[in-house]
Short mmCIF file of C-alpha atoms in Angstrom, two decimals:
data_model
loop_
_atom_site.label_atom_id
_atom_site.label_comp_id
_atom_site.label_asym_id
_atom_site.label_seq_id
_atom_site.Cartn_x
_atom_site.Cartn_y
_atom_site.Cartn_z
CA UNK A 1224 36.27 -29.19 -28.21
CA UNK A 1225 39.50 -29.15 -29.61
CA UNK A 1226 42.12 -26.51 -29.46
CA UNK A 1227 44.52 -26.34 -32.69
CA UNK A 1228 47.68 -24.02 -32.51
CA UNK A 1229 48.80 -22.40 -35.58
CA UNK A 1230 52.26 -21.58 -36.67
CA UNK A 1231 53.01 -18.43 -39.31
CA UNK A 1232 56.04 -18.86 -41.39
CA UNK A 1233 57.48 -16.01 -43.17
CA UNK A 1234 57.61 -16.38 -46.42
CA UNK A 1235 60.87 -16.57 -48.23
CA UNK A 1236 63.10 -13.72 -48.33
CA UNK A 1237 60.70 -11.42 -45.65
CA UNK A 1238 62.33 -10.42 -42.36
CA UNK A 1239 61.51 -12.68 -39.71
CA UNK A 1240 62.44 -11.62 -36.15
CA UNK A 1241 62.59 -15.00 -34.44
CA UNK A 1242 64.90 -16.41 -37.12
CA UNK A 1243 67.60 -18.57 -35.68
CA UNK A 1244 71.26 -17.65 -35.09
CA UNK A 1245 73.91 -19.33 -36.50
CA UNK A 1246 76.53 -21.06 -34.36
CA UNK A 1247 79.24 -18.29 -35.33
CA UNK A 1248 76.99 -15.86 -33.87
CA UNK A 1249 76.13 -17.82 -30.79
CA UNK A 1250 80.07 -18.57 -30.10
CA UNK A 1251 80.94 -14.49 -30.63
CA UNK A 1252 78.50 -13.70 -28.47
CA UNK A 1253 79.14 -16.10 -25.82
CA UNK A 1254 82.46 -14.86 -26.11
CA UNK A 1255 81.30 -11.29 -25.54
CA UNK A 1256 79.74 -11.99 -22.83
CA UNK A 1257 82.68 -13.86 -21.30
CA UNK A 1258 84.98 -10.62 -21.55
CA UNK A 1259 82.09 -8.68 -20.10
CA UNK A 1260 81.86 -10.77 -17.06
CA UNK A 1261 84.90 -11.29 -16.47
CA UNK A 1262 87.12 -8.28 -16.97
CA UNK A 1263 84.33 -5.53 -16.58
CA UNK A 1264 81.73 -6.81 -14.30
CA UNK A 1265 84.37 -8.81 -12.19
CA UNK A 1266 86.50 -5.62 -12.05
CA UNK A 1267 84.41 -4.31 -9.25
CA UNK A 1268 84.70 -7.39 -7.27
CA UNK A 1269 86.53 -7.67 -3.94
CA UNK A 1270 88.10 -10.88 -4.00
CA UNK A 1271 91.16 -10.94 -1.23
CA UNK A 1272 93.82 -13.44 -1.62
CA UNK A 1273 93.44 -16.37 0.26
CA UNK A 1274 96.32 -17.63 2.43
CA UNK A 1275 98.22 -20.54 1.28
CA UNK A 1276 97.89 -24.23 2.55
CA UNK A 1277 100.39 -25.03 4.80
CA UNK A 1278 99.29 -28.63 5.76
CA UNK A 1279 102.05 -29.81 3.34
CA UNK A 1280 105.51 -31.94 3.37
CA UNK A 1281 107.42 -29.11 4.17
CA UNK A 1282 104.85 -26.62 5.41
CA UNK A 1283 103.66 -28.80 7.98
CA UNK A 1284 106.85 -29.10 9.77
CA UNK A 1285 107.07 -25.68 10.74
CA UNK A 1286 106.86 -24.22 14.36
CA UNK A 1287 103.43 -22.00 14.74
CA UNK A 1288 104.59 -18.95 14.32
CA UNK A 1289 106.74 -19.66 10.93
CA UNK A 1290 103.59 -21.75 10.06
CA UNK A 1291 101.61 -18.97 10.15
CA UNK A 1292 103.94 -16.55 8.14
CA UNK A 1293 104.12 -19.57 5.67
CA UNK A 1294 100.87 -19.35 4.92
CA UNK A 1295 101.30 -15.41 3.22
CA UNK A 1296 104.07 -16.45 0.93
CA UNK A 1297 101.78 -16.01 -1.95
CA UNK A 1298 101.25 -12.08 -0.54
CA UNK A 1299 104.60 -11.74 0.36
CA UNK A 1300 105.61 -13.22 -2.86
CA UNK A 1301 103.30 -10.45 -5.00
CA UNK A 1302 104.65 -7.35 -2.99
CA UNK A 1303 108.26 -8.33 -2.80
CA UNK A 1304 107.98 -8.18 -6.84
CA UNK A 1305 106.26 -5.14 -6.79
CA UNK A 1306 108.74 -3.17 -4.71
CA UNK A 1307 111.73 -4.37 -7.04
CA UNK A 1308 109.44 -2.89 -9.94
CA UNK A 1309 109.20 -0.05 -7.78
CA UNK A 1310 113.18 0.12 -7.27
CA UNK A 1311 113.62 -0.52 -10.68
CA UNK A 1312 111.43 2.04 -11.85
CA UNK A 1313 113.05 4.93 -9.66
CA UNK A 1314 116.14 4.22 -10.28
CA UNK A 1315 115.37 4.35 -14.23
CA UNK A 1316 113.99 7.79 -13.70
CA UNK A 1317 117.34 8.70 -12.50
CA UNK A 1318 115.53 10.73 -9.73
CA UNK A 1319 113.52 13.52 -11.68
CA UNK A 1320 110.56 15.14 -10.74
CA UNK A 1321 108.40 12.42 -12.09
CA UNK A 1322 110.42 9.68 -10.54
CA UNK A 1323 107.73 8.87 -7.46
CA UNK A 1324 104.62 8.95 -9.30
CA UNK A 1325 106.37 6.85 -11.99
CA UNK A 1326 107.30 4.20 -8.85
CA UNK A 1327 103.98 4.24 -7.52
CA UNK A 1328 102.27 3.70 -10.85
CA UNK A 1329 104.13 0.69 -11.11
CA UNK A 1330 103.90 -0.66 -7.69
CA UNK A 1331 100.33 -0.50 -7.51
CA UNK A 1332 98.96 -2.88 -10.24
CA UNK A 1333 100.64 -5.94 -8.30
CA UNK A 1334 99.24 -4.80 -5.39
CA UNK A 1335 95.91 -4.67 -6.78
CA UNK A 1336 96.31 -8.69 -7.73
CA UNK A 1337 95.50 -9.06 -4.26
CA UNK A 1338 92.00 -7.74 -3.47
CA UNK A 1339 90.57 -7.19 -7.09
CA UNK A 1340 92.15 -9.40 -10.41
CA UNK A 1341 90.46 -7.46 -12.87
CA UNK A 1342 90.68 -4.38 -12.04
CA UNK A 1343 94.97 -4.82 -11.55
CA UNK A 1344 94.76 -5.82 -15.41
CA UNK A 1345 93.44 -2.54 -16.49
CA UNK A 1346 95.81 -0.61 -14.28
CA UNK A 1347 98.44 -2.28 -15.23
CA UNK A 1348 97.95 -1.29 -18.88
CA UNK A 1349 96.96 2.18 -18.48
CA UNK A 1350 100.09 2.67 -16.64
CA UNK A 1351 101.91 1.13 -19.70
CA UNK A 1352 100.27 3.18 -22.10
CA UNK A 1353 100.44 6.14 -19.43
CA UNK A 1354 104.99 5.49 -19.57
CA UNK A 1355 104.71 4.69 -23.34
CA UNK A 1356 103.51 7.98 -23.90
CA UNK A 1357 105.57 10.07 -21.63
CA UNK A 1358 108.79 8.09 -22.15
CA UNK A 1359 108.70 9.83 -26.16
CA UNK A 1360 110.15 6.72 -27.47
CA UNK A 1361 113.37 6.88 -25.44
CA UNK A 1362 114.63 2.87 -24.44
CA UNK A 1363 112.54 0.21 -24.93
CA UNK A 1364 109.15 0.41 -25.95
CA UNK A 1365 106.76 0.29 -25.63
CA UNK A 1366 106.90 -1.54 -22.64
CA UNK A 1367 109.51 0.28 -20.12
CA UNK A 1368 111.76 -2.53 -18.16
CA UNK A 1369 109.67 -2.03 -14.91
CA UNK A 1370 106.22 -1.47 -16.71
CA UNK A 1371 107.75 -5.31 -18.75
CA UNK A 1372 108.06 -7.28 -15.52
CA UNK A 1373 104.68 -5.29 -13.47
CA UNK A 1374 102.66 -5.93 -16.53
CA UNK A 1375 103.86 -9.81 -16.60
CA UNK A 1376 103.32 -10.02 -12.67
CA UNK A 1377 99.70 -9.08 -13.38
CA UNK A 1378 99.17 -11.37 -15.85
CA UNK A 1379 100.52 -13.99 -14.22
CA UNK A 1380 98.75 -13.36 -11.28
CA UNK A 1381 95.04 -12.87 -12.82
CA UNK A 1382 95.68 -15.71 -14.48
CA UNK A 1383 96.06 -17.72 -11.52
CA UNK A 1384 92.96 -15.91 -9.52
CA UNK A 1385 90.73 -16.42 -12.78
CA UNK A 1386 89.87 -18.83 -15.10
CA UNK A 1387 91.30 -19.61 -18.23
CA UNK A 1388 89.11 -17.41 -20.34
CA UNK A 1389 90.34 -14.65 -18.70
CA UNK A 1390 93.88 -15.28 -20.12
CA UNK A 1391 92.91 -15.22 -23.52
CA UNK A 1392 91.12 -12.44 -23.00
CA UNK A 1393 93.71 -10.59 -21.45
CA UNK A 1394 96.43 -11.79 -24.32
CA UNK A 1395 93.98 -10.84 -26.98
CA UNK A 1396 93.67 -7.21 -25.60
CA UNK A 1397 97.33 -7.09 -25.21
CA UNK A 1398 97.72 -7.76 -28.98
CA UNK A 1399 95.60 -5.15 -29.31
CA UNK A 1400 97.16 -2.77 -27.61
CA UNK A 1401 100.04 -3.59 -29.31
CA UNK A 1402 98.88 -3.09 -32.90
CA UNK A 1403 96.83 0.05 -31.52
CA UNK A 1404 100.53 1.63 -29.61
CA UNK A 1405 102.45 1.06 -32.77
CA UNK A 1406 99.39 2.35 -35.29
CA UNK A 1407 98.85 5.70 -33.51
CA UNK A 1408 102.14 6.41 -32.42
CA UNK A 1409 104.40 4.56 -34.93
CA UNK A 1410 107.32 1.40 -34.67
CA UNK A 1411 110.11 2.39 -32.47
CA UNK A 1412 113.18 1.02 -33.18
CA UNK A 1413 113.87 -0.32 -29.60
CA UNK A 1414 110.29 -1.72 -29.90
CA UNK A 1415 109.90 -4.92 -27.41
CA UNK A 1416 106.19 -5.68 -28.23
CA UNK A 1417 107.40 -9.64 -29.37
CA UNK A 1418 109.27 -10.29 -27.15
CA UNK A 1419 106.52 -9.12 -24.64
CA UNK A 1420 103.63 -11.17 -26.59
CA UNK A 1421 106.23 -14.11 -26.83
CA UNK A 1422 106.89 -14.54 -22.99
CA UNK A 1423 102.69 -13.41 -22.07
CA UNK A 1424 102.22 -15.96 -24.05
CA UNK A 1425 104.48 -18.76 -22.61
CA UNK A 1426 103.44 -17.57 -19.28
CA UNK A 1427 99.16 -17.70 -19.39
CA UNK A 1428 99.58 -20.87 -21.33
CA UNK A 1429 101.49 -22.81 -18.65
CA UNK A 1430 98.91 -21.79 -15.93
CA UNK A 1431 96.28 -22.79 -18.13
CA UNK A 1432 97.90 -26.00 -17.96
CA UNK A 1433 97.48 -25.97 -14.50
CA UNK A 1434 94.06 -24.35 -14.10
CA UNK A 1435 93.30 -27.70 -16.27
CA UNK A 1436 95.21 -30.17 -14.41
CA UNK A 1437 93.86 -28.81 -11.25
CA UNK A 1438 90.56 -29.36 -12.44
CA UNK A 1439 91.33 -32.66 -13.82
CA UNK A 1440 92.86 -34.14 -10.51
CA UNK A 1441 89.71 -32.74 -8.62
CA UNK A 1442 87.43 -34.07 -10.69
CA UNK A 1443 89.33 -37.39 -10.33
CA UNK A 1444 89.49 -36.85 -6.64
CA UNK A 1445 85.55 -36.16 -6.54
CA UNK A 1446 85.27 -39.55 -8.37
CA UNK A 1447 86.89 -41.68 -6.69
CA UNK A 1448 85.31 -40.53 -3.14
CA UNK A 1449 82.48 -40.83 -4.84
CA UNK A 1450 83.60 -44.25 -5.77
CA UNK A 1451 84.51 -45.32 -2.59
CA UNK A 1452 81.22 -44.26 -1.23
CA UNK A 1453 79.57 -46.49 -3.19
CA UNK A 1454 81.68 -49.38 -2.64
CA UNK A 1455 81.91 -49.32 0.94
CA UNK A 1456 78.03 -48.70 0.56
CA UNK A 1457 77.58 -51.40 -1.35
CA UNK A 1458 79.95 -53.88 0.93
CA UNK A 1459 77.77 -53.18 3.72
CA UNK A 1460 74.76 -53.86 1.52
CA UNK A 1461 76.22 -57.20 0.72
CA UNK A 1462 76.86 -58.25 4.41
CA UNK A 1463 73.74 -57.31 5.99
CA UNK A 1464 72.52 -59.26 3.13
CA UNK A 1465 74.71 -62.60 4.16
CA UNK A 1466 73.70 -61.77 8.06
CA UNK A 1467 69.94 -61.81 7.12
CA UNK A 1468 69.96 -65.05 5.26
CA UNK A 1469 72.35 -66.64 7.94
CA UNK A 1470 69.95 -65.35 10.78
CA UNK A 1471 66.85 -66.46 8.37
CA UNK A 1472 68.30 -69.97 8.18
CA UNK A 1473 69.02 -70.00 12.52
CA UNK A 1474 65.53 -68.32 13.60
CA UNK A 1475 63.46 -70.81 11.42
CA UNK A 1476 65.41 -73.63 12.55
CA UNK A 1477 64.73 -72.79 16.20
CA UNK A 1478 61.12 -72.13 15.38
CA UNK A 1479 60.26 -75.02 13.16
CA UNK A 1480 61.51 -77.19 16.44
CA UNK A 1481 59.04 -74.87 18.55
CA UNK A 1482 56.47 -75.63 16.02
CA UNK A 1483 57.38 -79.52 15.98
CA UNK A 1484 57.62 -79.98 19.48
CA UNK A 1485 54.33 -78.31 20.54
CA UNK A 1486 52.79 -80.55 18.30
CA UNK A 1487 54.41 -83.79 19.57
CA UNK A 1488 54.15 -82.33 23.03
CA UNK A 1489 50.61 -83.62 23.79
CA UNK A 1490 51.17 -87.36 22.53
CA UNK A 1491 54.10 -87.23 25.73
CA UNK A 1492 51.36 -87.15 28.42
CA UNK A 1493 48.67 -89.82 28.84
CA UNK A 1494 45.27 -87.87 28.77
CA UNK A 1495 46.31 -84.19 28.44
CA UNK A 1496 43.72 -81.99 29.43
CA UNK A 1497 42.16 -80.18 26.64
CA UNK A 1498 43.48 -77.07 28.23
CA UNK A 1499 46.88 -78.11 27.53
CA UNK A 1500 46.10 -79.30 23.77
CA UNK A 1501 44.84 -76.21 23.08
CA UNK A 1502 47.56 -74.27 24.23
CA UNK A 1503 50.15 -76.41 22.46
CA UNK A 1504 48.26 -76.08 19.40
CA UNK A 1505 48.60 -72.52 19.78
CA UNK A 1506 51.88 -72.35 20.45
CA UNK A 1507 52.41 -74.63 17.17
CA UNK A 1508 49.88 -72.15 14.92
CA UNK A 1509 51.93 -69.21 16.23
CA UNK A 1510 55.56 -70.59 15.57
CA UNK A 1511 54.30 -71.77 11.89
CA UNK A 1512 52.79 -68.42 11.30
CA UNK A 1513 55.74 -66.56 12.32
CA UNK A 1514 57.67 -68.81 10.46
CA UNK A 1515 55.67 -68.16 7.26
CA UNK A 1516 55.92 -64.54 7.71
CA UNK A 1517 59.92 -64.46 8.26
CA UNK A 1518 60.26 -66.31 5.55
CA UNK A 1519 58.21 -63.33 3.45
CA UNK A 1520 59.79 -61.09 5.08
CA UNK A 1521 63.62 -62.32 5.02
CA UNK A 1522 63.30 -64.37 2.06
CA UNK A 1523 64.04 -61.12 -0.33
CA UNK A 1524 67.40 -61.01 0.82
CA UNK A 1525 68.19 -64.36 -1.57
CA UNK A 1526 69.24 -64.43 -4.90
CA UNK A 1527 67.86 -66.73 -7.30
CA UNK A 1528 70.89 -68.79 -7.24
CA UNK A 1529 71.55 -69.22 -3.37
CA UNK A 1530 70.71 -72.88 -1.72
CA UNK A 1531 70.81 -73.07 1.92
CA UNK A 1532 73.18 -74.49 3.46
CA UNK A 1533 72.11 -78.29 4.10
CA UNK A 1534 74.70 -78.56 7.39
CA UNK A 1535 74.25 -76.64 10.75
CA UNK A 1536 75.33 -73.01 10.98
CA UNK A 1537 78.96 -73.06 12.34
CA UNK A 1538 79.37 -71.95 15.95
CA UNK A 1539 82.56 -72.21 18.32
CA UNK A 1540 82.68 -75.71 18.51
CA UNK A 1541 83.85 -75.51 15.05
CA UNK A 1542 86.52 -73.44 15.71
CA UNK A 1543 89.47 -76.35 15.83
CA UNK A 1544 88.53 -77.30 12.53
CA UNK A 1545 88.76 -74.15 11.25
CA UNK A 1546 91.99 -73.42 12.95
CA UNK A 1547 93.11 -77.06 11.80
CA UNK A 1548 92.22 -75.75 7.61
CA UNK A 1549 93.95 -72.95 7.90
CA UNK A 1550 96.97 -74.45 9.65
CA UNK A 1551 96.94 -76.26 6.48
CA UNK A 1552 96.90 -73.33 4.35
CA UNK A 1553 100.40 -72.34 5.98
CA UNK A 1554 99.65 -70.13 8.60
CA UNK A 1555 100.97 -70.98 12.07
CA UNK A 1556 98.50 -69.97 14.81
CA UNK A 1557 97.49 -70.96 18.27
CA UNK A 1558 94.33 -70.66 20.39
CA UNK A 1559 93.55 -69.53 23.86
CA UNK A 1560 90.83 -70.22 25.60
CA UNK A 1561 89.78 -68.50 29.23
CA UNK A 1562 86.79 -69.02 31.11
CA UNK A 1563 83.92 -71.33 31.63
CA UNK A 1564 82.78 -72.74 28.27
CA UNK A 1565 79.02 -72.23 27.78
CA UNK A 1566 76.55 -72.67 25.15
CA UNK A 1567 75.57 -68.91 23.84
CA UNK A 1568 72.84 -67.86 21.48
CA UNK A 1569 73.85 -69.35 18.03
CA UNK A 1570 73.45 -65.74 16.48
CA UNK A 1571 76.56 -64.86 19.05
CA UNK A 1572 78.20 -68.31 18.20
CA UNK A 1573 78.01 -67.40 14.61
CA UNK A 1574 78.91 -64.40 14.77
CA UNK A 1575 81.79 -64.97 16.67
CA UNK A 1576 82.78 -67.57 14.55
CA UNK A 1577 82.24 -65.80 11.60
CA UNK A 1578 84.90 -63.11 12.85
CA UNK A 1579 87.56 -65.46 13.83
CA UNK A 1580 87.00 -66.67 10.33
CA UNK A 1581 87.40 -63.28 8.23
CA UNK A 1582 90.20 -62.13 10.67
CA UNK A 1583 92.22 -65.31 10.20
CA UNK A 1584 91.19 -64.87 6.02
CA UNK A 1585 92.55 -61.26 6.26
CA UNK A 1586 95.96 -62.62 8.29
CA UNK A 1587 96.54 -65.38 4.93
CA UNK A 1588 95.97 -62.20 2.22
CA UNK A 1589 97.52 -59.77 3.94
CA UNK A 1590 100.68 -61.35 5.82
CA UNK A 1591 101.49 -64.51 4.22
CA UNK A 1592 103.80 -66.75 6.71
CA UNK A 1593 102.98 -64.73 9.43
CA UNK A 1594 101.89 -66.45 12.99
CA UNK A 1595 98.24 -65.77 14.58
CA UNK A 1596 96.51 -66.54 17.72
CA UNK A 1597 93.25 -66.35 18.53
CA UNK A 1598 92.01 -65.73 22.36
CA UNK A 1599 88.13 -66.48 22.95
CA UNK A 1600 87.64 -65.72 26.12
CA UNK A 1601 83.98 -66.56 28.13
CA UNK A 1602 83.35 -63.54 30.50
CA UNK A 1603 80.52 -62.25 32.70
CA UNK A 1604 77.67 -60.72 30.49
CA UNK A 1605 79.51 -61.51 26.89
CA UNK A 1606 82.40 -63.43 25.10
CA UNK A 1607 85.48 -61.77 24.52
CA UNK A 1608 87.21 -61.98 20.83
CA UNK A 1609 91.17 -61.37 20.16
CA UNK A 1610 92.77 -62.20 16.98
CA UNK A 1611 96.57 -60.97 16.78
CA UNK A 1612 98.85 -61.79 13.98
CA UNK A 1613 102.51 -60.74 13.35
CA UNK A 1614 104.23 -59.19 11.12
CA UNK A 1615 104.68 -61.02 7.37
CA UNK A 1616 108.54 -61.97 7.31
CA UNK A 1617 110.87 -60.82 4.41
CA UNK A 1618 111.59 -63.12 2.63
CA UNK A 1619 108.64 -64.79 2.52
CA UNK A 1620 107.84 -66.08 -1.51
CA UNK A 1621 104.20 -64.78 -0.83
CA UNK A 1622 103.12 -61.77 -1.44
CA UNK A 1623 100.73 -59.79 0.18
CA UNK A 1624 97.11 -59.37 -2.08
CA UNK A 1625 95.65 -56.01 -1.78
CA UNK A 1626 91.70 -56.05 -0.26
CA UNK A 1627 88.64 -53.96 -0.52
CA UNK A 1628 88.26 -53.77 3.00
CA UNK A 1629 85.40 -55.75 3.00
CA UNK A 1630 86.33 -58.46 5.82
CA UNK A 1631 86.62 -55.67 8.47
CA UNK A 1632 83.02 -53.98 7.36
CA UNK A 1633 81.43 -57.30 7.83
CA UNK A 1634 83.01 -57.73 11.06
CA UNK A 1635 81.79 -54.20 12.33
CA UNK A 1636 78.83 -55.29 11.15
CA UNK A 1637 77.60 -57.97 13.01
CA UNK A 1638 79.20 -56.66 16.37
CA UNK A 1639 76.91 -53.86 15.59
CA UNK A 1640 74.06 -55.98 14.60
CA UNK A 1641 74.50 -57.43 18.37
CA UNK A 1642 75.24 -53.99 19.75
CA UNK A 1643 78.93 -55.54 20.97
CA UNK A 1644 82.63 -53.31 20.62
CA UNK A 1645 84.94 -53.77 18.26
CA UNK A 1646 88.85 -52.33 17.81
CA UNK A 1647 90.90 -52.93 14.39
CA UNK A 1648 94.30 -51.59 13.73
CA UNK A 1649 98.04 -52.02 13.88
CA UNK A 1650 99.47 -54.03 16.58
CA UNK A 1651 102.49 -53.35 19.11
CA UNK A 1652 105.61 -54.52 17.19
CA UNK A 1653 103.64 -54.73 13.82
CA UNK A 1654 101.28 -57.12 12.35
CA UNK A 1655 97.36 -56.63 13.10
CA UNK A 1656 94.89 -56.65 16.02
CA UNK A 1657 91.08 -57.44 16.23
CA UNK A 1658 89.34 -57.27 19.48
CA UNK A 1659 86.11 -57.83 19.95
CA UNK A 1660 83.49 -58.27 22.90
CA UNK A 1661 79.83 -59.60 21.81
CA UNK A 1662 77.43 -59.02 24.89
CA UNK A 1663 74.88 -61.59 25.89
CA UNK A 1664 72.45 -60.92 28.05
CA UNK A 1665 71.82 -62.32 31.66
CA UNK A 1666 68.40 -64.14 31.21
CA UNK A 1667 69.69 -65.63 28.02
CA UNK A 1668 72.39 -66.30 28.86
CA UNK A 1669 71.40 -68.31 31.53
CA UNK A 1670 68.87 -69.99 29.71
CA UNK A 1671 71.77 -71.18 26.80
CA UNK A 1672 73.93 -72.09 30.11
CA UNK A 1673 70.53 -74.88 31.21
CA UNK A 1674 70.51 -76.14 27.89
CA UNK A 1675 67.58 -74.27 27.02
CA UNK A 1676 68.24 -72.00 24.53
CA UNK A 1677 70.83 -73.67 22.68
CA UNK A 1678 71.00 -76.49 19.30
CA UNK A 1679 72.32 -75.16 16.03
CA UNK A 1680 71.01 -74.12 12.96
CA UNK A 1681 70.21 -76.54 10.37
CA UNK A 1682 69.82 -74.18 7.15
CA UNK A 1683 67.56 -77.15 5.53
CA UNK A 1684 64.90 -76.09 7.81
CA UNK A 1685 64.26 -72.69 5.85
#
């Protein structure tokens, strides 16, 4: 059973009630509806005034208390305008009877600003029209000097509180008002309507420029936190992804010897007891399984283009020669060693070495020709990491390369990945300080410290 739905079309030149608007209309209306919401609906808002910022250059300096009066400048800013209007309009009333209400009228618009935008717009021009029509044409018109710098406070102001829309809203209905003033009541000869338009004008468009560049440098802002994000995001993607194959090449080397040994375990004693063969065998079964299923498991983490390494992971051993290639690079550093030198697990060793490495990487970008020294020192329950460098000198020909701060992820990284501490930052008298303390623990450690649990990782075994 099929259900078929069927579409009437009017035929041509019939009324059809769900015939489409054109864009014209659409835009008007839109606009409509802009000027509703905005200077009618919105006229009935509360919106206070919020204090100012005052976490800036200048701001920031400031004792407590000044601080704290900084941050109504905008308020004080508002009324101290309004109360010269005020002044000014008194003192243009020469003191009649009308000279107070006249005042007030004028103070109050500004004052408005502060709680509700819209509504201060309105005000503000019925209290122009309101002088315009009592003032019987006498000075300028018709925009009185006080009612001229009120009625271009509240612009300015609701301009600033509101969106752009608003302002040419509010410019458009003070053309209007002006053709309307001068239609019903006639052209004045003091008549100050262009210069009025001219400087409303001037005024909404430059904070429309800055409503825009606001909204540009946030939106710029928002993108490049955003960008950030992701990068640091993806840095730490990328060295949990060299950790895993690193560990993936050390944990299969140490259990393809578990696997090899149990096997040639049984041909070392002259008539094991089956017993024994079967237990070696089992050991051997188990390390091959688990061996199959970490390389499953861990063997996503490669790309299609990386080899294994064919030498042994590097552990501290290595560390001359790597202090001997950078020497050779041109940076000048020393090494310190304390305590009793022991074999730790080869994830710690590599680790470890891996830091020193990065650290001494970051010293070459970041402060050519500056000295380094690196402290390892063997403790109680751990190894202890310090790399140090100074500052870069002057007049060094070198200069510094900017990084993405992806040596001192990795680094956080893998003391995290072995649940050690880590400190990175500026050093007394300049230059740059890593410390670091990897913790090993007691069984194992005694087991690397019998030869048991040491050997390094040959990456050809994965």
């Amino acid at each position: 059973m099929t259900e078929t739905t069927q579409t009437q079309t009017a035929p041509d030149g019939a009324f059809s009630p769900y015939k489409p608007r054109s864009p014209e209309y659409r835009l008007a209306a839109n606009a409509l509806r802009g000027l509703r919401q905005d200077l009618f609906h919105d006229a009935s808002v509360y919106r206070p005034l919020p204090r100012m910022r005052v976490d800036g250059p200048l701001t920031g300096r400031l004792p407590g208390r000044l601080r704290e009066y900084a941050a109504h400048t905008p308020h004080i800013l508002v009324a101290g305008i309004g109360v010269l209007t005020m002044i000014s309009a008194w003192l243009g009333a020469q003191g009649g009877v009308g000279a107070p209400f006249y005042a007030l009228a004028v103070l109050v618009p500004p004052l408005v600003t502060l709680v509700r935008p819209a509504l201060a717009f309105w005000l503000a021009l019925a209290v122009t029209a309101f002088s315009s029509v009592l003032s019987g044409g006498y000075g300028l018109w018709p925009w009185q000097p006080p009612n001229f710098i009120s009625y271009l406070t509240v612009l300015t102001v609701v301009a600033i509180r509101t969106r752009p829309r608003t302002a040419a809203w509010m410019w458009l209905i003070t053309v209007f008002y002006t053709v309307a003033a001068e239609s019903v009541l006639g052209y004045h000869f003091s008549n100050n309507s262009a210069p009025m338009l001219l400087v409303s004008a001037l005024l909404l468009l430059a904070v429309t420029v800055w409503h825009i560049r606001r909204d540009a440098e946030q939106t710029v802002s928002a993108q490049q936190t955003v960008t950030a994000h992701e990068r640091s995001r993806r840095t730490l993607l990328e060295e949990r992804t060299t950790i895993a194959r690193e560990l993936h090449d050390v944990v299969a080397h140490h259990m393809s010897v578990v696997a090899i040994q149990a096997e040639a375990a049984p041909y070392r004693v002259q008539d094991p007891p089956p017993e024994l063969e079967k237990a070696f065998a089992t050991i051997r079964e188990n390390a091959v399984a688990a061996l199959t299923e970490l390389r499953r498991v861990l063997g996503v983490v490669r790309a299609e283009d990386y080899e294994a390494p064919e030498a042994p992971q590097p552990t501290l051993a290595d560390l001359d020669l790597l202090l001997e290639n950078v020497r050779e690079a041109g940076l000048s550093v020393e090494k310190a060693l304390t305590g009793a030198v022991r074999e730790l697990p080869l994830g710690v060793e590599l680790s470890a070495y891996r830091i020193v490495q990065e650290a001494l990487s970051n010293t070459l970008r970041h402060a050519p020709g500056a000295s380094a020294r690196v402290e390892v020192g063997y403790v109680l329950g751990g190894l202890g990491l310090r790399i140090v460098n100074g500052p870069a000198p002057g007049g060094s020909l070198v200069k510094p390369s900017p990084g993405s701060g992806h040596g001192i992820t990795g680094m956080r990284e893998r003391v995290s990945m072995l649940n050690g501490e880590m400190t990175a930052g500026p050093a007394d008298g300049g230059g740059y300080e890593v410390a670091v303390f990897l913790p090993v623990p007691r069984e194992t450690d005694r087991a690397a410290g019998d030869g048991t649990g040491g050997g390094t990782g040959d990456g050809a075994a994965a």
